[in-house]
XYZ file of C-alpha atoms in Angstrom:
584
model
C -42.807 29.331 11.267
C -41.260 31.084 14.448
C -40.258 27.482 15.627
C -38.141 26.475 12.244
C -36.690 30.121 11.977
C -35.246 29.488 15.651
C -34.360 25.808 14.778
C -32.303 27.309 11.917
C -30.881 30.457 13.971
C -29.575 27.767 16.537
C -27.874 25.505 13.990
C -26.138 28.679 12.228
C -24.613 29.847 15.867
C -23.613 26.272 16.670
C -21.856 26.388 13.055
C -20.536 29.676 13.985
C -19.319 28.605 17.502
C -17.817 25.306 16.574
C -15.627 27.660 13.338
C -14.461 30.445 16.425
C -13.575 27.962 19.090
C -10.575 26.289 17.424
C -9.881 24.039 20.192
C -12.273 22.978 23.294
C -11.494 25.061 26.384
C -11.891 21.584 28.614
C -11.313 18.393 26.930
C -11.714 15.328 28.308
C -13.762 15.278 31.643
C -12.235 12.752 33.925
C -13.649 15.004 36.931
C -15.060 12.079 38.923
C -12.948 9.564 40.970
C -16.048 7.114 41.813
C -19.192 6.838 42.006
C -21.750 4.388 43.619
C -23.390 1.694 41.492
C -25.922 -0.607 41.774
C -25.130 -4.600 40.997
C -26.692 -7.946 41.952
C -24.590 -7.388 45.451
C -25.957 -3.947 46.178
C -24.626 -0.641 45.628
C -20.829 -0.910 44.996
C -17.862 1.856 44.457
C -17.047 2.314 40.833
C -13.634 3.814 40.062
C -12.570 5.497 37.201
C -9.550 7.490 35.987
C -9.520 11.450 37.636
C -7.708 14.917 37.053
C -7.791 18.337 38.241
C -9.266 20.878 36.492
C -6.801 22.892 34.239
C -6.110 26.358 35.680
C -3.526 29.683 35.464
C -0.646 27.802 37.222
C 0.626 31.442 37.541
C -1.375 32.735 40.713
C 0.869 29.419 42.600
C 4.238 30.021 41.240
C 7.146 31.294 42.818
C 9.257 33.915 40.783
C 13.226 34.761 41.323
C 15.591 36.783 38.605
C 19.335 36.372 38.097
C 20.752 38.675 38.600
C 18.760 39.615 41.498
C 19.454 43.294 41.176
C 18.328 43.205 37.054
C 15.218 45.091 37.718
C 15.027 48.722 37.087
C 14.981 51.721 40.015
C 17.363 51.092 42.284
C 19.199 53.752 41.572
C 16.737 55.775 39.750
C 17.062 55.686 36.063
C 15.727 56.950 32.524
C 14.830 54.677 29.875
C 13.249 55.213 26.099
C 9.673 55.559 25.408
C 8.757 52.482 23.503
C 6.890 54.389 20.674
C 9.948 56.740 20.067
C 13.009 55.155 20.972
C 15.091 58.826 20.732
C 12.453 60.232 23.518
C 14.013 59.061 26.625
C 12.684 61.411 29.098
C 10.769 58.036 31.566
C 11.640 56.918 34.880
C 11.892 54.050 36.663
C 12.296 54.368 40.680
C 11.780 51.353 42.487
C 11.091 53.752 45.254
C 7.956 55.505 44.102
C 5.079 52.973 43.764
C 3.902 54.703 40.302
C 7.224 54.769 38.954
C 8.265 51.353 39.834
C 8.859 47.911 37.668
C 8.915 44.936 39.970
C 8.810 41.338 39.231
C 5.398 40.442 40.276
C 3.775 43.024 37.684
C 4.837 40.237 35.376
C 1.511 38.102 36.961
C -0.790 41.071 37.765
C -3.853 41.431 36.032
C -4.006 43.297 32.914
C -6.323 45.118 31.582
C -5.370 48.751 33.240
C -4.528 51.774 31.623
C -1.766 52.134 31.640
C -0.285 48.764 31.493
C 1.614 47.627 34.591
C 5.123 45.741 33.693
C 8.292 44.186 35.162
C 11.310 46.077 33.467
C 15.348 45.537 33.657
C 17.760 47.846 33.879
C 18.719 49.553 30.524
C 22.065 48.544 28.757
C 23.864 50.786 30.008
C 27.158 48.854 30.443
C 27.267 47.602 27.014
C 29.028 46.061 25.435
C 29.021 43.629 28.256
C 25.897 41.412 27.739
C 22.528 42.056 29.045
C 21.180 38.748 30.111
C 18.470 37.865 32.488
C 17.220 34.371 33.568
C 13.683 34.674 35.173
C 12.664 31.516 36.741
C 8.918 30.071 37.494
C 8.799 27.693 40.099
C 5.530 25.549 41.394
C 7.543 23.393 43.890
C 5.165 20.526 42.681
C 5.208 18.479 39.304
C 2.732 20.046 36.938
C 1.080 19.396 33.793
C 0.788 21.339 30.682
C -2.497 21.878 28.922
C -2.327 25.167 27.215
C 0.507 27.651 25.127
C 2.766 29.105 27.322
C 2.102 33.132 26.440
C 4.995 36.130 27.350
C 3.723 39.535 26.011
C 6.511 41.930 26.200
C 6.168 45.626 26.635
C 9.352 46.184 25.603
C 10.126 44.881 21.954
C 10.269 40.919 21.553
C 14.297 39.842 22.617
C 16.241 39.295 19.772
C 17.972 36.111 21.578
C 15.468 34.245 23.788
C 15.828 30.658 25.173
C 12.696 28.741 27.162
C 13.473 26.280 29.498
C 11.724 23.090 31.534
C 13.014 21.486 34.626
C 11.595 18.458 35.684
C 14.028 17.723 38.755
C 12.978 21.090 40.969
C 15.146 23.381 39.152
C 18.529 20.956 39.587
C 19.075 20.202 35.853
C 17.900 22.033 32.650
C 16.456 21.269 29.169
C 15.799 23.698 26.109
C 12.109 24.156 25.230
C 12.621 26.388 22.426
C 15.054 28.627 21.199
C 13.897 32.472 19.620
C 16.395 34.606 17.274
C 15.961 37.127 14.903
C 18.496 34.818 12.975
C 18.455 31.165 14.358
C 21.536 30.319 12.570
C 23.755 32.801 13.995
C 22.735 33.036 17.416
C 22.502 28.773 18.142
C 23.810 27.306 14.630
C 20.240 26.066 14.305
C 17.751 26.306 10.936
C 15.003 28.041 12.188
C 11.739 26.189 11.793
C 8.506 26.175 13.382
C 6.100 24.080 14.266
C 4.227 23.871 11.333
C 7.436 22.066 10.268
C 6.969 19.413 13.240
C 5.430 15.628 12.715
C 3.861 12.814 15.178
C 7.896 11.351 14.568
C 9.391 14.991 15.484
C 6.945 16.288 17.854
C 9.596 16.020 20.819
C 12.070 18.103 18.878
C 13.395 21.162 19.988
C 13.609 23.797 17.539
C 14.505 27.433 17.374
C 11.904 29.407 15.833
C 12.274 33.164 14.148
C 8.875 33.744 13.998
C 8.607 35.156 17.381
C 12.050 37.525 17.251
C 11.168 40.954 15.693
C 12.994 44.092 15.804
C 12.309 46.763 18.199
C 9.274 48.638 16.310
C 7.065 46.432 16.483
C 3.185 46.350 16.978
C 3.407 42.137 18.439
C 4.519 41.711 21.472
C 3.564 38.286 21.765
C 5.843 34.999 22.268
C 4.017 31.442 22.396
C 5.248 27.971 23.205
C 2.507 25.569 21.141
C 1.517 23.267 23.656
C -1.699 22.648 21.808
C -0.118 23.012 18.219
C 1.570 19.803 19.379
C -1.646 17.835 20.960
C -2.695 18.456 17.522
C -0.838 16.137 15.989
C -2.599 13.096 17.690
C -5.767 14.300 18.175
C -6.181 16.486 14.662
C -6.401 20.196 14.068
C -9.583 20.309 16.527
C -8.568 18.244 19.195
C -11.426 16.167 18.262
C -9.906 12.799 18.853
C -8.695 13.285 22.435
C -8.331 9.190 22.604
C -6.100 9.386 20.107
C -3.892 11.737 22.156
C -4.459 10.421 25.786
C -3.321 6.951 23.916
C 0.080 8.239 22.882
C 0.531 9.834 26.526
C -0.370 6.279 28.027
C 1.925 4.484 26.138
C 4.879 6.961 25.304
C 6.195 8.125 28.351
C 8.788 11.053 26.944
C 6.155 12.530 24.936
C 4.109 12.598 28.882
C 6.877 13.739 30.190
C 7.274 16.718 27.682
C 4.451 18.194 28.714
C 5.291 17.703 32.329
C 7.127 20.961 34.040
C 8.366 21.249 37.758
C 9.933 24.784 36.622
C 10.151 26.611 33.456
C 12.740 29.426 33.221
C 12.957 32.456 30.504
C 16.806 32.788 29.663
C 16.850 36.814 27.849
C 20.045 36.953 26.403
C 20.150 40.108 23.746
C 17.352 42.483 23.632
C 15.589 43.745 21.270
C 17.862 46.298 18.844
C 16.119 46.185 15.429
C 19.342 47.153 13.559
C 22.499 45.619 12.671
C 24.450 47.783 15.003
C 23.738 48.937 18.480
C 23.500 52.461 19.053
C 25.622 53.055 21.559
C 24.895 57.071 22.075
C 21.471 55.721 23.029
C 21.928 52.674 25.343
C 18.525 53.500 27.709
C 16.855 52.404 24.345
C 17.986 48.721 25.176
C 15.924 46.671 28.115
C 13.434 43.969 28.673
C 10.241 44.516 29.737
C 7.371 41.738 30.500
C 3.833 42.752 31.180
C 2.522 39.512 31.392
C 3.399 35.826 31.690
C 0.213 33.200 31.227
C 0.761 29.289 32.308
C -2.124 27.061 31.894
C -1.963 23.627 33.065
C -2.754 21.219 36.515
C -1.196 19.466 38.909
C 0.235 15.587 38.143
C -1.626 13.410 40.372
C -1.459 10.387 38.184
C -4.918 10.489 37.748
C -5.772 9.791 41.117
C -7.306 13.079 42.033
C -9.524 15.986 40.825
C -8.285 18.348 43.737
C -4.977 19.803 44.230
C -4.923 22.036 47.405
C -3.049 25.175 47.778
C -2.094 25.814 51.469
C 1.499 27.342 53.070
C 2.337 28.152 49.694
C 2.619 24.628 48.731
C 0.394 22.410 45.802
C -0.617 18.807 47.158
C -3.237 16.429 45.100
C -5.733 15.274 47.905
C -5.383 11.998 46.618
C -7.966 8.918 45.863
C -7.875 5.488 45.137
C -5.961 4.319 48.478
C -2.992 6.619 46.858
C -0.713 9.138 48.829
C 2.285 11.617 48.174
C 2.422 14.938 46.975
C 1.200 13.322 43.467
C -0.259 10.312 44.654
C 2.254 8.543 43.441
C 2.722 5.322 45.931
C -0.192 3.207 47.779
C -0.781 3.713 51.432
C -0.083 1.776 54.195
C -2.263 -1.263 54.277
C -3.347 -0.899 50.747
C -0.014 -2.206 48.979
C -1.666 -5.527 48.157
C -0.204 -4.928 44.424
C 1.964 -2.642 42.680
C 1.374 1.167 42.505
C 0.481 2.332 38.883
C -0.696 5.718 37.442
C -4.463 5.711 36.145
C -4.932 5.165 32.979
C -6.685 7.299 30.395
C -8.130 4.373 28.543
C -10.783 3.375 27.782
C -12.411 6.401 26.918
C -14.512 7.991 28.841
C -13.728 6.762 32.008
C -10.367 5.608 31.747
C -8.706 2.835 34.569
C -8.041 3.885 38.118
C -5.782 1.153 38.622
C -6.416 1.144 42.506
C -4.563 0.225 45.746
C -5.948 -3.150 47.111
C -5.242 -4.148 50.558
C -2.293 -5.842 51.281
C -2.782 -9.406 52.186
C -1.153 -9.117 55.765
C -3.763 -6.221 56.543
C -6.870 -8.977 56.320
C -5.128 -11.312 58.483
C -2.794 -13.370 56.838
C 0.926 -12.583 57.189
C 2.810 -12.170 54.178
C 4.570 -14.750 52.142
C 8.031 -14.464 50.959
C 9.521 -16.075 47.763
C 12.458 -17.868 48.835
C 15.836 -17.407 46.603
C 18.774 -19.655 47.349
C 21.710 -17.581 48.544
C 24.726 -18.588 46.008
C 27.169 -20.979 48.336
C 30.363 -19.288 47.115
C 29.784 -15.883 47.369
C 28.725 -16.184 51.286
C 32.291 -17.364 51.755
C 31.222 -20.416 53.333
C 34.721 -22.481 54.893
C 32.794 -26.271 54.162
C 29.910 -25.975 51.683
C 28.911 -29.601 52.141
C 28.308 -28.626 55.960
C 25.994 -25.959 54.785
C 24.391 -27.162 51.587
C 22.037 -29.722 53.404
C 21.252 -27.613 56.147
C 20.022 -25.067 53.041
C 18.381 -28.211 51.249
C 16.019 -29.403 54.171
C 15.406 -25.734 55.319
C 11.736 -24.441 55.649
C 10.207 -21.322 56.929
C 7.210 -20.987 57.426
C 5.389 -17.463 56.452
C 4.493 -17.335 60.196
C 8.169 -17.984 61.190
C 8.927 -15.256 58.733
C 6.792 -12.708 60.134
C 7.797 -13.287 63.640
C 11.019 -11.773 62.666
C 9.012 -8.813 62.019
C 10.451 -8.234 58.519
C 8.364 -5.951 56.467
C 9.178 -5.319 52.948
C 11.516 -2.230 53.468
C 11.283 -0.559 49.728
C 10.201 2.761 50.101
C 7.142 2.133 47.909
C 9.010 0.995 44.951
C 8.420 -2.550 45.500
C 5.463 -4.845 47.221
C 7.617 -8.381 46.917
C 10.517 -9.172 49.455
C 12.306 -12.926 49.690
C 13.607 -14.198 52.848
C 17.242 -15.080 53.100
C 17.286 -17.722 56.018
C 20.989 -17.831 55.905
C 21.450 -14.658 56.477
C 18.668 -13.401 58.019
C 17.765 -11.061 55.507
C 14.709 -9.841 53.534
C 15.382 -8.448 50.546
C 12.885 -6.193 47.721
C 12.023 -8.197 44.188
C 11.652 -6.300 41.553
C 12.297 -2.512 42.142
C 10.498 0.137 40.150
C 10.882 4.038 39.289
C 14.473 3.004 37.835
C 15.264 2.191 41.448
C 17.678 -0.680 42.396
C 19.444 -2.558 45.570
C 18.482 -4.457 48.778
C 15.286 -1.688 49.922
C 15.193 0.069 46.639
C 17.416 2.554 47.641
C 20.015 2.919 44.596
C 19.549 4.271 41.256
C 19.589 1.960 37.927
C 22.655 2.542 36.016
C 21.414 4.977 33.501
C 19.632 6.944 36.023
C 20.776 8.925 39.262
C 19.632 10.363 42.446
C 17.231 13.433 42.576
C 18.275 15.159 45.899
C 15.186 17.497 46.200
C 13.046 14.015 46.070
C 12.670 11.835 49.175
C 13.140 8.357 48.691
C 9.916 7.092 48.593
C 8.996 9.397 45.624
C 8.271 7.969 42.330
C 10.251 10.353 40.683
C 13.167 9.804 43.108
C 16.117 8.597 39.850
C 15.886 10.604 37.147
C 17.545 9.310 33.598
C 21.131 10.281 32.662
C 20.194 11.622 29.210
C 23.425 10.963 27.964
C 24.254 12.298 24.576
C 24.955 8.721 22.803
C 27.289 10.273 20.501
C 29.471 12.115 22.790
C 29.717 10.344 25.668
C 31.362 7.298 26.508
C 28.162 5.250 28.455
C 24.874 5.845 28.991
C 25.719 6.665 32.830
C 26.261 9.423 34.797
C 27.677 10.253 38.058
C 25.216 11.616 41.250
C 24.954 14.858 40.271
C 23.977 14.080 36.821
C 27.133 14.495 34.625
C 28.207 12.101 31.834
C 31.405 10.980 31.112
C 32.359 12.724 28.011
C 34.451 11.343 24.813
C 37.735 13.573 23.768
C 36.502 16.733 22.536
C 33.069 17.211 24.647
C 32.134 18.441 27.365
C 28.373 19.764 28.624
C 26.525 17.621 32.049
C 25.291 15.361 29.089
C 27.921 15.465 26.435
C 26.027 17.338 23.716
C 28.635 20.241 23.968
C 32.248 20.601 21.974
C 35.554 21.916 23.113
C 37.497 24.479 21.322
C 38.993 23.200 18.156
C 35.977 20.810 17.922
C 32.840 20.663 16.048
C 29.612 18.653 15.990
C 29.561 16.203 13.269
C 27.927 12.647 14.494
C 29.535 13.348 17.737
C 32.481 16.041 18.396
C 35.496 15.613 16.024
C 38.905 17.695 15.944
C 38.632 20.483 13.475
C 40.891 19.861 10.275
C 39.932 23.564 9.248
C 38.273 26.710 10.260
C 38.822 30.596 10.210
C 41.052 31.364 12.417
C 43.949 28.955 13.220
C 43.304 26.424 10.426
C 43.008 28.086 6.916
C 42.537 26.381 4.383
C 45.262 27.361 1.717
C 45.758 28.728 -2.055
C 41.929 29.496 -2.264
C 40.314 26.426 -0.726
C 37.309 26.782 1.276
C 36.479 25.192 4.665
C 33.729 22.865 4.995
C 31.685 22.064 7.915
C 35.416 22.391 9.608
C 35.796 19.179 8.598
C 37.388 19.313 5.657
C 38.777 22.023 2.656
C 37.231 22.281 -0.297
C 40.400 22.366 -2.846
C 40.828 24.184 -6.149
C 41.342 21.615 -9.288
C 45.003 22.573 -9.211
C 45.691 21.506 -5.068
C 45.677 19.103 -3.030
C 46.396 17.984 0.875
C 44.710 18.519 3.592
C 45.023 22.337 3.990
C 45.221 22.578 0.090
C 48.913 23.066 0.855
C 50.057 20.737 -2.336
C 50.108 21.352 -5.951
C 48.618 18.153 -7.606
C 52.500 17.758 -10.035
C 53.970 16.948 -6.821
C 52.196 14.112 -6.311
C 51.438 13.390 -10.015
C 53.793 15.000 -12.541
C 53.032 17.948 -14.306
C 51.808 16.529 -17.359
C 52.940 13.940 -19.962
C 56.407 16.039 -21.200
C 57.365 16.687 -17.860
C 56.490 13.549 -16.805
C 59.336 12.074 -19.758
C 61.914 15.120 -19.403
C 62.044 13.525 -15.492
C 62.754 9.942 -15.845
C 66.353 8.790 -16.014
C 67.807 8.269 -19.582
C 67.357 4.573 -20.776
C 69.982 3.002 -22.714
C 69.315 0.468 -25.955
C 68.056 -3.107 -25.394
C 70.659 -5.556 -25.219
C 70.235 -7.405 -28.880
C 70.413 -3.891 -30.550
C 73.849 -3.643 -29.389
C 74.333 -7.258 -30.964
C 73.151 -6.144 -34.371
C 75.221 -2.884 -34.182
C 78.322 -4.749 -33.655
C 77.429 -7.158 -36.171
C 77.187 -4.940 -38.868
C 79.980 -3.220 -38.184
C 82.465 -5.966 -37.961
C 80.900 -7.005 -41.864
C 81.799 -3.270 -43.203
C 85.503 -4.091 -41.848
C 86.064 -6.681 -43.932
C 87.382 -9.785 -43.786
C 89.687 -10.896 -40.994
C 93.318 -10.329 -41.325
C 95.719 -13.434 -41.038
């Protein structure tokens, strides 16, 4: 009796527990990078795919404000109380401890009473705008595994724009835009991410769900990392393989959830009218009382550590890997390409792991030979050359007494031997790299100067808007050439006089230099919408101009017409009868 009442209790609080936890706090385990087996040749290492454990990325992050002198106190000021926005009798003075706002109380841990908060300086110098960027940096490539959480203690910014890097903090990429009204702060339809699909998962929306007023009892704002994981591995996260699938094979969804800096662009705060009160400016600031990052280091699943020492993350790498994360082979172990693990299969995923290189074991390394082209050496006789090419062979131990190693800086293993001119050159570069050691940049792709050139990560892609710029390419610091009319580092901007429609085209109307005329209505800018009685471009014609003015007007303007020739003839005829006959 006891037994089956516990048997039943137990069920009910696993039912219970499976209905409160919507989504499993550690999913997928990957936690081991080998282990010892037993086989027919003894005990053997078996190695499997591995990841650190997910963590608050915040206690390693580096924090810095623009403008650096944003934060309240210094000098001394008053500012409203939240609850009563007319009651501004508080203080901020970065100068007393207890009366003091600075930027780390944005990572402290809450749970005091009172609350402890980073806060700007009020608006006093409106209407010039109050913006603040406040950007998180890790110095170290980081993946995302949980929502991104800002409580405010101030109300929730009316204009709000989150922001990834993935370059170090060199170039910049929306996240998500926030607005009390989407449309008119970034011409967007707001939507959220219920609205999102597998297909649209990648786009970037701007969302009003998060942008209340100033009285307000939320103070929340989320980026859905696990609203989106949702999508491939259902509303649970129950079908992880589903999910770590997609991130095998679709790199720019990986790469989405892949951060080397996020930064928090404020750009109105919160007023909760229509109208600022400008009698009552210390009503207007930002305040953040906490900032929550969940997520791990990359280490391309060829680690479960990532150390924090001299205020630096590094995966201690596995699988004969190295680099901050483990992203080439090490010396002596470049017997074939690097490649990330691999996920898949489940459970254990594919560790995909350095083998010694052949040279290492004792035999030097062999060299496919290419044929330089004859022509482009500038050769003065090619039939004095062309035989000498034709009976010409080098041994691999002739090759290796030039002690030529393949030179790639980790983005190749394969080097070929010009004899001719002495040369080795690297066979198929990867990580978008190019040239004779891997040392250029596809075209498509350019330099990332905080890399060193043996990083993976070392070109980074052009992103070039195809619509508004002329190529694909982009010059070393990462700007695209740009068609007439745009402008932006990638092109995805429009000059004055220009709006966005498939690309950036001249305005034919707006509201302020281009009217459209006699009552017609612009259109997307690009073109008037015309009452029934006009016509042109600006509406600037009446329609009769073009086409008459109906069927009598039309008649009263043509020239007169005079009789057809043969009813002259008959005229004459009868009149020369009514004369009579002729006289003689």
């Amino acid at each position: 009796m006891y037994l089956s009442r516990f048997l039943s209790i137990h069920a009910l609080w696993v039912t219970v527990s499976s209905v409160m936890q919507p989504y499993p706090l550690v999913w997928g385990h990957y936690d081991v990078c080998k282990t010892q087996i037993y086989t027919e040749e003894g005990k053997v290492w078996d190695y499997m795919a591995c990841q650190p454990e997910s963590t608050d990325m915040t206690k390693y992050l580096k924090v810095k404000l623009d403008p650096p002198d944003i934060t309240c106190g210094d000098p001394p000021e008053t500012f409203c109380a939240m609850g009563n926005p007319y009651m501004c009798n508080n203080e901020c003075d970065a100068s007393t401890p207890e009366l003091a706002h600075p930027p780390e109380l944005m990572f402290d841990f809450e749970g005091r009473h009172p609350s402890t908060f980073w806060q700007s300086a009020t608006w006093k110098e409106y209407p010039k705008p109050l913006q603040v960027n406040i950007t998180l940096s890790w110095s170290k490539t980081i993946e995302l595994t949980d929502n991104i959480v800002i409580t405010f203690e101030s109300g929730r910014p009316d204009q709000m724009i989150l922001e990834k890097s993935l370059d170090y903090g060199r170039t910049w990429q929306p996240y998500q835009y926030y607005a009390t009204d989407c449309l008119d702060a970034f011409h967007m339809d707001p939507k959220s991410v219920k609205d999102l699909s597998q297909h649209t998962v990648l786009e970037i929306i701007c969302t009003e769900e998060y942008s209340t007023g100033y009285m307000t009892n939320s103070k929340i704002i989320h980026f859905e990392i696990k609203d989106r994981f949702a999508f491939f591995a259902g509303p649970w996260l129950r079908n992880m393989a589903s999910l770590y699938g997609q991130l095998d094979t679709t790199k720019k969804l990986r790469d989405f959830f892949t951060v080397t800096d996020l930064r928090i662009r404020l750009l109105r705060p919160a007023v909760g009218e229509i109208f600022v009160d400008e009698l009552h400016l210390a009503r207007y600031f930002y305040a953040i009382s906490d900032i929550k990052v969940h997520g791990r280091c990359k280490c391309n699943l060829h680690a479960t550590v990532c150390v924090y020492d001299n205020s630096k993350l590094t995966c201690e790498c596995e699988h004969n890997t190295t680099g901050p994360d483990c992203g080439k082979c090490k010396k002596n172990y470049q017997g074939r390409p690097w490649s990330p693990g691999s996920y898949l299969p489940i459970p254990k995923g594919t560790a995909n792991t350095c083998i010694p290189s052949i040279s290492s074991i004792g035999t030097p390394p062999k060299f496919n030979r290419i044929w330089p082209n004859i022509s482009s050496l500038e050769v003065s006789n090619p039939k004095q050359v062309a035989p000498k090419l034709a009976l010409s062979t080098v041994s691999s131990v002739q090759v290796a007494n030039h002690k030529r190693d393949c030179e790639c800086f980790g983005h190749s293993n394969r080097c070929s031997y010009i004899d001719l001119l002495n040369t080795v050159i690297c066979v198929s570069c990867k990580h978008n790299t190019r040239g004779q050691h891997c040392e250029l940049c596809r075209l498509g792709y350019f330099r990332n100067a905080s890399a060193q050139l043996d990083d993976e990560n070392v070109c980074i892609e052009c992103y070039c808007n195809p619509l508004g710029s002329v190529h694909d390419r982009c010059n070393g610091s990462g700007f695209c050439e740009c068609k007439t009319g745009t402008t932006g580092p990638k092109c995805d901007e429009c000059l004055p006089g220009n709006s966005w429609h498939y690309g950036c085209q001249p305005n034919v109307c707006d509201n302020e230099l281009l009217h459209c005329q006699n009552g017609g209505t612009c259109h997307n800018n690009v073109r008037c919408l015309c009452p029934a009685a006009y016509t042109g471009v600006l509406c600037e014609k009446p329609r009769c101009q073009d086409a008459g003015c109906g069927s009598r007007a039309g008649l009263a303007a043509r020239p007169p017409r005079g009789p057809a020739p043969p009813l002259l003839l008959l005229l004459l005829a009868a009149m020369l009868r009514a004369a009579g006959p002729p006289l003689l």
